[in-house]
PDB file of C-alpha atoms in Angstrom:
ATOM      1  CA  UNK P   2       3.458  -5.128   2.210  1.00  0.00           C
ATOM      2  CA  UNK P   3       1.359  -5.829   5.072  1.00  0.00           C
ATOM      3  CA  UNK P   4       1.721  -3.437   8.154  1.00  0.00           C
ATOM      4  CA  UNK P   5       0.369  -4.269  11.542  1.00  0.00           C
ATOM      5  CA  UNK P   6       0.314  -1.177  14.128  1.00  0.00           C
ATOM      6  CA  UNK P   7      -1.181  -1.399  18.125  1.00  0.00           C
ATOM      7  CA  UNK P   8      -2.247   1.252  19.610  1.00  0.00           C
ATOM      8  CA  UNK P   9      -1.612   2.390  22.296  1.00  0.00           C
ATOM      9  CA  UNK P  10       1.900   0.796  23.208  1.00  0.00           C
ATOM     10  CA  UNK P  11       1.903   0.966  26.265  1.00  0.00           C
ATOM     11  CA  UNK P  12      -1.047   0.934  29.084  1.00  0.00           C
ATOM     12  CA  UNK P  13      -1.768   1.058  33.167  1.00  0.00           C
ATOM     13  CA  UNK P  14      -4.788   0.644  34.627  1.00  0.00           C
ATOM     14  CA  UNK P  15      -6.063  -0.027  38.101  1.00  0.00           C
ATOM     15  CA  UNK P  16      -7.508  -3.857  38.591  1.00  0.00           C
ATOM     16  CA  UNK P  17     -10.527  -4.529  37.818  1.00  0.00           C
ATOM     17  CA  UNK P  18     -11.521  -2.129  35.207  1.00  0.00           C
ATOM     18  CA  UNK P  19     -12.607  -3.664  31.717  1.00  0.00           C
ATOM     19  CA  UNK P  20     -10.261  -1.895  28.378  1.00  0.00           C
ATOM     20  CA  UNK P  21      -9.733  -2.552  25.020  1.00  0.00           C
ATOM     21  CA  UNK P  22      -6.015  -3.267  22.654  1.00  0.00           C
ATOM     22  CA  UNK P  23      -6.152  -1.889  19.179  1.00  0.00           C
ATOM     23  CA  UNK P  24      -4.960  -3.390  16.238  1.00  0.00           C
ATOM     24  CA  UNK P  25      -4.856  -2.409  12.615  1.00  0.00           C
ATOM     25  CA  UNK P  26      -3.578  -3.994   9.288  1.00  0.00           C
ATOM     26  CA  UNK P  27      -3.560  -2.598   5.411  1.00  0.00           C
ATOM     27  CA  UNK P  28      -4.148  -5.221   3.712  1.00  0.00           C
ATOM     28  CA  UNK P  29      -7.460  -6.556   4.537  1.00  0.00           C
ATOM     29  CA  UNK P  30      -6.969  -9.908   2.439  1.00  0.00           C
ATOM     30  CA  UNK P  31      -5.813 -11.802   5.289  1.00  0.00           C
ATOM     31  CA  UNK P  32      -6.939 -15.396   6.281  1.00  0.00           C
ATOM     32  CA  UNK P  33      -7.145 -14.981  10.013  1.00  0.00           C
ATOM     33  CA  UNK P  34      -6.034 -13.059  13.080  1.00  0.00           C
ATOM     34  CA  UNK P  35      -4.754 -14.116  16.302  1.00  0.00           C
ATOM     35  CA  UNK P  36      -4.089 -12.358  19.211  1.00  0.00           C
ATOM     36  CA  UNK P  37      -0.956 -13.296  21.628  1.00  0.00           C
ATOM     37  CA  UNK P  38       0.411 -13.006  24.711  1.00  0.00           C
ATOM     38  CA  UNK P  39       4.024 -12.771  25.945  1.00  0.00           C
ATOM     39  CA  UNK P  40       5.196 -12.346  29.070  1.00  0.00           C
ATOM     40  CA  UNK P  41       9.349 -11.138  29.948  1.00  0.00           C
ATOM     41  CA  UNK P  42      11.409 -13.232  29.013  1.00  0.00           C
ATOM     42  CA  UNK P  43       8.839 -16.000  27.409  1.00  0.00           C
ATOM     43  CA  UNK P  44       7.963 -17.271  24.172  1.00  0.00           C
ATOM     44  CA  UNK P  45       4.406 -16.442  22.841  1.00  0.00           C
ATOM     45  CA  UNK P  46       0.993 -17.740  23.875  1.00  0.00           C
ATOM     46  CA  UNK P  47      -2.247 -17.749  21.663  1.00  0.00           C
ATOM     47  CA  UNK P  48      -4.979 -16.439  23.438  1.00  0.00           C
ATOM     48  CA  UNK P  49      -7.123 -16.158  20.449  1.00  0.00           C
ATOM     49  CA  UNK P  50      -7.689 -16.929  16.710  1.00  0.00           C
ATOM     50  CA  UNK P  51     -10.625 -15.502  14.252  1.00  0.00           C
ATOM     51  CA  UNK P  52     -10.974 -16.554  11.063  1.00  0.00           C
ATOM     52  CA  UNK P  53     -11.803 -14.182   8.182  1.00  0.00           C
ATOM     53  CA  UNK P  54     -15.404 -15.200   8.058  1.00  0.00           C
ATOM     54  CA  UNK P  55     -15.511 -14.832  11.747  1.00  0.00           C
ATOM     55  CA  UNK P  56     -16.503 -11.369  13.470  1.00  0.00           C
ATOM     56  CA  UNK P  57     -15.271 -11.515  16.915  1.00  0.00           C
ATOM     57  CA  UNK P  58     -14.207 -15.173  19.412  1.00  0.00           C
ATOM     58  CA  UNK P  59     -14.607 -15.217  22.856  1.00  0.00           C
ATOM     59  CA  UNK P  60     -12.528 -17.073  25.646  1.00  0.00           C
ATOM     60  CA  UNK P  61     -13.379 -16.292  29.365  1.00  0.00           C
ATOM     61  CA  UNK P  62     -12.644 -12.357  30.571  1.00  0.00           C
ATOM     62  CA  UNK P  63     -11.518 -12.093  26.686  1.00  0.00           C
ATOM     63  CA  UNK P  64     -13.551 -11.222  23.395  1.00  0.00           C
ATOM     64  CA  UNK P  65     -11.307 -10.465  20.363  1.00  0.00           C
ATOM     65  CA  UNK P  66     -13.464  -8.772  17.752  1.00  0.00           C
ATOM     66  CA  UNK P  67     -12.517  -8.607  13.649  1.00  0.00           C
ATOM     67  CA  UNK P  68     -13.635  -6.038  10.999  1.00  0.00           C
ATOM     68  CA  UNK P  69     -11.997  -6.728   8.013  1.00  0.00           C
ATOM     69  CA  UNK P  70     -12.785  -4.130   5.284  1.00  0.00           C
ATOM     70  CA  UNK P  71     -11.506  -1.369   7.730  1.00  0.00           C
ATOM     71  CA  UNK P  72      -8.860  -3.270   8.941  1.00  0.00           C
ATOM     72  CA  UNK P  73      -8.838  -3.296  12.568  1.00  0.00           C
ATOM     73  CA  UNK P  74      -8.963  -6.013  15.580  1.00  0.00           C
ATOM     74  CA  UNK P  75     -10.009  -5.209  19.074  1.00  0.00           C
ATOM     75  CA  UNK P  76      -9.474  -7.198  22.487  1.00  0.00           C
ATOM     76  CA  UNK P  77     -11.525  -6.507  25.252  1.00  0.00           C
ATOM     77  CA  UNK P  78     -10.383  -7.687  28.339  1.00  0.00           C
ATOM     78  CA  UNK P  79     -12.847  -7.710  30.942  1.00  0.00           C
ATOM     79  CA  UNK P  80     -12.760  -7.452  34.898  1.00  0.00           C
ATOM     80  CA  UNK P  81      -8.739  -6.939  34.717  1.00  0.00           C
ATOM     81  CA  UNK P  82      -5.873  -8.687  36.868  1.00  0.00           C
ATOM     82  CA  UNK P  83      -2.866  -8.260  37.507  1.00  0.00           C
ATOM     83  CA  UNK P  84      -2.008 -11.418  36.371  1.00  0.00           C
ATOM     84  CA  UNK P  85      -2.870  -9.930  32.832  1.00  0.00           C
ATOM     85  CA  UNK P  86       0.226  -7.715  32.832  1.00  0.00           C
ATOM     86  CA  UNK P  87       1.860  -8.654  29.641  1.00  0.00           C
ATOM     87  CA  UNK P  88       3.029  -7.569  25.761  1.00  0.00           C
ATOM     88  CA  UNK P  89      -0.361  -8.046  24.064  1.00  0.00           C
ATOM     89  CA  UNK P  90       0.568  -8.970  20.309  1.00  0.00           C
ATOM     90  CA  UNK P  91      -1.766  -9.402  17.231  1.00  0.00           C
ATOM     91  CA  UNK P  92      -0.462 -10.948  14.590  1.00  0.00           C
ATOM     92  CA  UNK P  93      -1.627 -11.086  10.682  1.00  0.00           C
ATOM     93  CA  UNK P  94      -0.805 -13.877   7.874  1.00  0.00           C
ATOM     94  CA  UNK P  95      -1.867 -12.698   4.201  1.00  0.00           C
ATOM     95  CA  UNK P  96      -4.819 -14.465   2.735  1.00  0.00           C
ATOM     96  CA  UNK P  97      -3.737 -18.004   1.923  1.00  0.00           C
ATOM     97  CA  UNK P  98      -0.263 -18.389   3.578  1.00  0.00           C
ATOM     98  CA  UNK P  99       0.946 -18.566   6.946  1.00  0.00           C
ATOM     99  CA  UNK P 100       3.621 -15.949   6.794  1.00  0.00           C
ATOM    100  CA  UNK P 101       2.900 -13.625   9.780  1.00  0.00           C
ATOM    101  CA  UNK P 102       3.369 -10.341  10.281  1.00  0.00           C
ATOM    102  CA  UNK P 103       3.181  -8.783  14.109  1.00  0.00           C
ATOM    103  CA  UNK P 104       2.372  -5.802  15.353  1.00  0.00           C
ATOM    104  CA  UNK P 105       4.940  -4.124  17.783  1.00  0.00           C
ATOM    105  CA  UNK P 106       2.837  -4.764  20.739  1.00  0.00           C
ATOM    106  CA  UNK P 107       1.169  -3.070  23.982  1.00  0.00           C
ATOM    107  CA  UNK P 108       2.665  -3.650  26.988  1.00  0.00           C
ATOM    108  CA  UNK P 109      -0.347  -3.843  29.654  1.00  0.00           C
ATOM    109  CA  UNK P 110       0.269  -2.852  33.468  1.00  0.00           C
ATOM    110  CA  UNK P 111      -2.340  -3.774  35.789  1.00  0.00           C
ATOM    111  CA  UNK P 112      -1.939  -2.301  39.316  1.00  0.00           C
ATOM    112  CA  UNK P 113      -3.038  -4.358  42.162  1.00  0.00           C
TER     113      UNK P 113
ATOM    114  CA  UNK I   7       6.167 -34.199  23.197  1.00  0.00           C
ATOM    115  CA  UNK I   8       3.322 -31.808  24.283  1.00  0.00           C
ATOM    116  CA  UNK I   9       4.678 -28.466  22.830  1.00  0.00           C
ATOM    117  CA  UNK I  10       7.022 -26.265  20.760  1.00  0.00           C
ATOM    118  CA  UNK I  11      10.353 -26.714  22.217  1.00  0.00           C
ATOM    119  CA  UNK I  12      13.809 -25.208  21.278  1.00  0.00           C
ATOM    120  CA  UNK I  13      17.570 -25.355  22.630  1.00  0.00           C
ATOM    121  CA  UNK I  14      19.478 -23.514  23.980  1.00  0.00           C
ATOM    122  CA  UNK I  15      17.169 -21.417  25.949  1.00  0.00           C
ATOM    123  CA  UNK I  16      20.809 -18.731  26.260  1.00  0.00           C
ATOM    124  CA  UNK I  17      23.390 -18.435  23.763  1.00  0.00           C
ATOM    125  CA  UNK I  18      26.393 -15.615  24.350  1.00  0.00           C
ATOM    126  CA  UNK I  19      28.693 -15.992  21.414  1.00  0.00           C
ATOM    127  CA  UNK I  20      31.637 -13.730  20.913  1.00  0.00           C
ATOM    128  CA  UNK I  21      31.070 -11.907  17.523  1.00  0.00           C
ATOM    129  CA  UNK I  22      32.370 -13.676  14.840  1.00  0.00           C
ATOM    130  CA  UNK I  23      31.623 -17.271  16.229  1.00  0.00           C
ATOM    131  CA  UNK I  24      29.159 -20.129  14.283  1.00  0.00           C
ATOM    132  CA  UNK I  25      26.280 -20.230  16.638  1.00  0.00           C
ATOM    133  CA  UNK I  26      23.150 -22.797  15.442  1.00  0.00           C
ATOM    134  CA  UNK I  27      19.566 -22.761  17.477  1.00  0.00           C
ATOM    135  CA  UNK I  28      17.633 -25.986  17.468  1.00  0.00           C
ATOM    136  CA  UNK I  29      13.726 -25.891  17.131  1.00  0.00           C
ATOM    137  CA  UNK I  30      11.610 -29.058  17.758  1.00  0.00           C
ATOM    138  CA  UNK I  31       8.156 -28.503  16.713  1.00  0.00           C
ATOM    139  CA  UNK I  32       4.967 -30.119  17.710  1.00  0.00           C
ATOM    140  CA  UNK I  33       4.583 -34.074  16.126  1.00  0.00           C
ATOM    141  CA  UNK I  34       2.939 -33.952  12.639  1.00  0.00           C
ATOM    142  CA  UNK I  35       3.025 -30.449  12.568  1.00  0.00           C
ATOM    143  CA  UNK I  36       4.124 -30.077   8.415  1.00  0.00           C
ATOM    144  CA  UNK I  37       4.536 -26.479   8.854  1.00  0.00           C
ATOM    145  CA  UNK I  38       7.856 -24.809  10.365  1.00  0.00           C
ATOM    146  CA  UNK I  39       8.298 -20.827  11.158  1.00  0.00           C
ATOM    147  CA  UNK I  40      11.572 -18.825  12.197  1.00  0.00           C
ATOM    148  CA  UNK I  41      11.114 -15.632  13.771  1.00  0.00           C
ATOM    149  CA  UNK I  42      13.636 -12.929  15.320  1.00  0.00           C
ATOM    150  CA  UNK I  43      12.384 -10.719  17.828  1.00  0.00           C
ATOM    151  CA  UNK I  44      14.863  -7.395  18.804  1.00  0.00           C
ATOM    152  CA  UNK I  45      14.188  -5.815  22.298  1.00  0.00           C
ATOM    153  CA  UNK I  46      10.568  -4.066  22.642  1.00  0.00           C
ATOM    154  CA  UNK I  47       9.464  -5.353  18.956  1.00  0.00           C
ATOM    155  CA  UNK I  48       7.725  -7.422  17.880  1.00  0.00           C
ATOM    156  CA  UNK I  49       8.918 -10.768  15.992  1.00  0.00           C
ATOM    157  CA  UNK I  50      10.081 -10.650  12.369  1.00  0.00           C
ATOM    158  CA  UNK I  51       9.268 -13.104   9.998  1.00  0.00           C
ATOM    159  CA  UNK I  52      13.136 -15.301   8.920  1.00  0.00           C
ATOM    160  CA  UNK I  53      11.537 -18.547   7.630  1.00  0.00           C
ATOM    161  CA  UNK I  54       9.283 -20.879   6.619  1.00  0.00           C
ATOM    162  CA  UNK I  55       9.578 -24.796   5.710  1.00  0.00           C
ATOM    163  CA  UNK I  56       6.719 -26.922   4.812  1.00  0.00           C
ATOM    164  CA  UNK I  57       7.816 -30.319   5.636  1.00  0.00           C
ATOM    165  CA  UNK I  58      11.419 -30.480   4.759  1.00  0.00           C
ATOM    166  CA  UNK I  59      11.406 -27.905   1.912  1.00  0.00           C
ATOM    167  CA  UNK I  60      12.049 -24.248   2.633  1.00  0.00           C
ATOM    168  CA  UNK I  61       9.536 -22.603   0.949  1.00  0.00           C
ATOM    169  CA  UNK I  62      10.013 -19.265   1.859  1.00  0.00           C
ATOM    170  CA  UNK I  63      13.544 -17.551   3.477  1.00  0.00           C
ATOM    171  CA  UNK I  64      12.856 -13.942   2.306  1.00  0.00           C
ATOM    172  CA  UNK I  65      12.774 -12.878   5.982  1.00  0.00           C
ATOM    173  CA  UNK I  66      16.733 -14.080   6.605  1.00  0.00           C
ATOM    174  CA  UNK I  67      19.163 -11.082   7.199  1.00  0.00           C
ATOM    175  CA  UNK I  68      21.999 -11.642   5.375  1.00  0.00           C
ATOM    176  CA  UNK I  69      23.785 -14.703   3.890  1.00  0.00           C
ATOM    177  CA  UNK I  70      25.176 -15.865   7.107  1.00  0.00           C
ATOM    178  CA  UNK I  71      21.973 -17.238   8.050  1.00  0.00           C
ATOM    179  CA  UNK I  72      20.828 -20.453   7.044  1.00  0.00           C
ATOM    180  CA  UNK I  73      18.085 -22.781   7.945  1.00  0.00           C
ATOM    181  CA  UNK I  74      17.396 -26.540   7.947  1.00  0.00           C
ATOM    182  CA  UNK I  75      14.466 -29.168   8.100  1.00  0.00           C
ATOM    183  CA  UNK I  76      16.109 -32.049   6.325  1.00  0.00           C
ATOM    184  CA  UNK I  77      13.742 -34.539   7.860  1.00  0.00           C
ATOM    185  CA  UNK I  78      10.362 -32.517   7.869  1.00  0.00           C
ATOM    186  CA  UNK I  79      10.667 -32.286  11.702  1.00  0.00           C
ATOM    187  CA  UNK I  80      13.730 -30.789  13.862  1.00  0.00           C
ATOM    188  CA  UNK I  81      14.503 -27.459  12.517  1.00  0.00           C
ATOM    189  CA  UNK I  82      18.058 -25.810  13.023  1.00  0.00           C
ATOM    190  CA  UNK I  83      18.880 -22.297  12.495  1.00  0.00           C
ATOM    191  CA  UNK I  84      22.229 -21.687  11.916  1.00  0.00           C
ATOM    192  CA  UNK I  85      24.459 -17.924  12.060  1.00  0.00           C
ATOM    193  CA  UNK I  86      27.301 -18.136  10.914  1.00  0.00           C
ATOM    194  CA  UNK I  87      30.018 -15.040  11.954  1.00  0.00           C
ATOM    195  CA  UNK I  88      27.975 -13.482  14.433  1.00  0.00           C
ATOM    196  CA  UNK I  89      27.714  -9.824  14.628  1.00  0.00           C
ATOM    197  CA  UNK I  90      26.326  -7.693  17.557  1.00  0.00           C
ATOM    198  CA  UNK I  91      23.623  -6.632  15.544  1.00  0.00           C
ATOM    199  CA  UNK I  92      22.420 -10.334  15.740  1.00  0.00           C
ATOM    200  CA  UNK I  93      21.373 -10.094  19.807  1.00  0.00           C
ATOM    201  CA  UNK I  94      17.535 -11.039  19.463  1.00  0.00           C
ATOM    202  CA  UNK I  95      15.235 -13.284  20.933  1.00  0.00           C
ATOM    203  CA  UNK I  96      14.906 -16.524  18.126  1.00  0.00           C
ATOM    204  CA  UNK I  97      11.330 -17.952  17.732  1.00  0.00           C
ATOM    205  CA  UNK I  98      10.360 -21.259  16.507  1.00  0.00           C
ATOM    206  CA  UNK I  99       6.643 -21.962  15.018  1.00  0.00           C
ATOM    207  CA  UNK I 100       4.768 -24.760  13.997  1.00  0.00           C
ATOM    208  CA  UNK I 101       1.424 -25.261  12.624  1.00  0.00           C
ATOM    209  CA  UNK I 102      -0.567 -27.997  11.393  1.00  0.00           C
ATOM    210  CA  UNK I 103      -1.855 -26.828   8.175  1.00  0.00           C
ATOM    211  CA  UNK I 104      -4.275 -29.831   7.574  1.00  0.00           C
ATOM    212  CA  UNK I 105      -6.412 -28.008   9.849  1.00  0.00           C
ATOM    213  CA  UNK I 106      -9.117 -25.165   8.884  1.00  0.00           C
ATOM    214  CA  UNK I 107      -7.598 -22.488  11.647  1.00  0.00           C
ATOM    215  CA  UNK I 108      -3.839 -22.592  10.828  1.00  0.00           C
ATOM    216  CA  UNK I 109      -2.693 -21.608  14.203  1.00  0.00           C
ATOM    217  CA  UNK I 110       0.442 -21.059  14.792  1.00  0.00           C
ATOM    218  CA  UNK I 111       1.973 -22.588  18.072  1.00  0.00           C
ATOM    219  CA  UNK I 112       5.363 -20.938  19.509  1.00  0.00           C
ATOM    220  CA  UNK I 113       8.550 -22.074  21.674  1.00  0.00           C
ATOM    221  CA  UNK I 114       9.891 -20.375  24.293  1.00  0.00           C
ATOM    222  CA  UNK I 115      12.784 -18.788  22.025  1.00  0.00           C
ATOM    223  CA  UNK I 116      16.223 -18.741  22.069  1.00  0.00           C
ATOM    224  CA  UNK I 117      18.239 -15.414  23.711  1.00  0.00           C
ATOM    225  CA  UNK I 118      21.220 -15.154  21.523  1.00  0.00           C
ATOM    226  CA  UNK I 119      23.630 -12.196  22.873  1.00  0.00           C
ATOM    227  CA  UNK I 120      26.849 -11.945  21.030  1.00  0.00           C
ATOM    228  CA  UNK I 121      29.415 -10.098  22.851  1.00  0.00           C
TER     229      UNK I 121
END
């Protein structure tokens, strides 16, 4: 069974400095990994997607890096906001089907 | 329309009552996920329809749960008897699998508290 942990579970940091979510899985045969965002009270948003054969994606302030055969995802988040206070989620399918399995998230503070 | 949408946003049931969640997913998107989220975790797998046929439900609680795609399209999610245990945040997927990345687009949930 696939298990997805993030560490650490909870984080504050002063604006403007650049840190990194952690993210590991066990079972490395997975198809792809995205990385989401969720706000209080809101549904989920997809910030970013990386496909097995893919090492790391990059969208603005954000680069979401993949290592498969030790079974870990990082998201760097550069130059933070507070606008990037959130529950940072990654979230695994098994190789081959959609079924996802999340990881219990880190809840980011960033302090004006 | 542009996104994942589902109805009602808030449900409060009194325990034991039939409550069912409604999930319209993006058009042409074949694939349909159900996820229920407690308080400070994260979401739990319930369901998964491809088209119209449920292909997987090994995530659903108990037997008062049932789901529904009968069209390949609108999804309901139905509980019957609620029980406190039941409070959660209900998410509603869809992906288009006739693409390469498989992404999985969300709704904003449902909030079902049962009193």
């Amino acid at each position: 069974k696939q298990e997805v942990t993030q560490i650490p579970a909870a984080l504050s940091v002063p604006e403007g400095e650049n840190l990194v979510l952690n993210c590991s899985f066990t079972d490395s045969a997975i198809y792809n990994l995205q990385w989401f965002r969720q706000d209080p009270g809101k549904g989920l948003t997809s910030l970013l997607l990386i496909q097995s054969s893919q090492r790391e994606q990059t969208s603005g302030r954000l680069n979401a890096s993949l290592d498969k055969s030790s079974g870990r995802s990082t998201l760097y988040i550069a130059a933070s906001q507070p606008g990037d206070s959130a529950t940072y989620l990654c979230a695994v399918p098994p190789g081959g089907y959609q079924k996802v399995t999340f990881g219990t998230g880190t809840k980011l503070q960033v302090i004006p | 329309g542009a996104g994942v949408s589902q109805s009602p946003r808030y449900k409060v049931a009194k325990r034991g009552q039939d409550v069912a969640l409604r999930c319209d997913p993006i058009s042409g998107h074949v694939s349909l996920f159900w996820y229920q989220q407690a308080l400070g975790q994260g979401p739990e797998f319930l369901t998964y329809f491809q088209n119209e046929a449920q292909l997987d439900k090994s995530g659903l609680p108990s037997d008062r749960f049932f789901a529904e795609r009968p069209e390949g399209s609108v999804s309901t999610l139905k509980i019957q008897r609620t029980q406190q245990e039941d409070s959660a945040v209900y998410l509603c997927a869809s992906s288009d699998s006739g693409t390469a990345s498989y992404e999985q687009y969300f709704g904003p949930g449902t909030r079902l508290t049962v009193t």
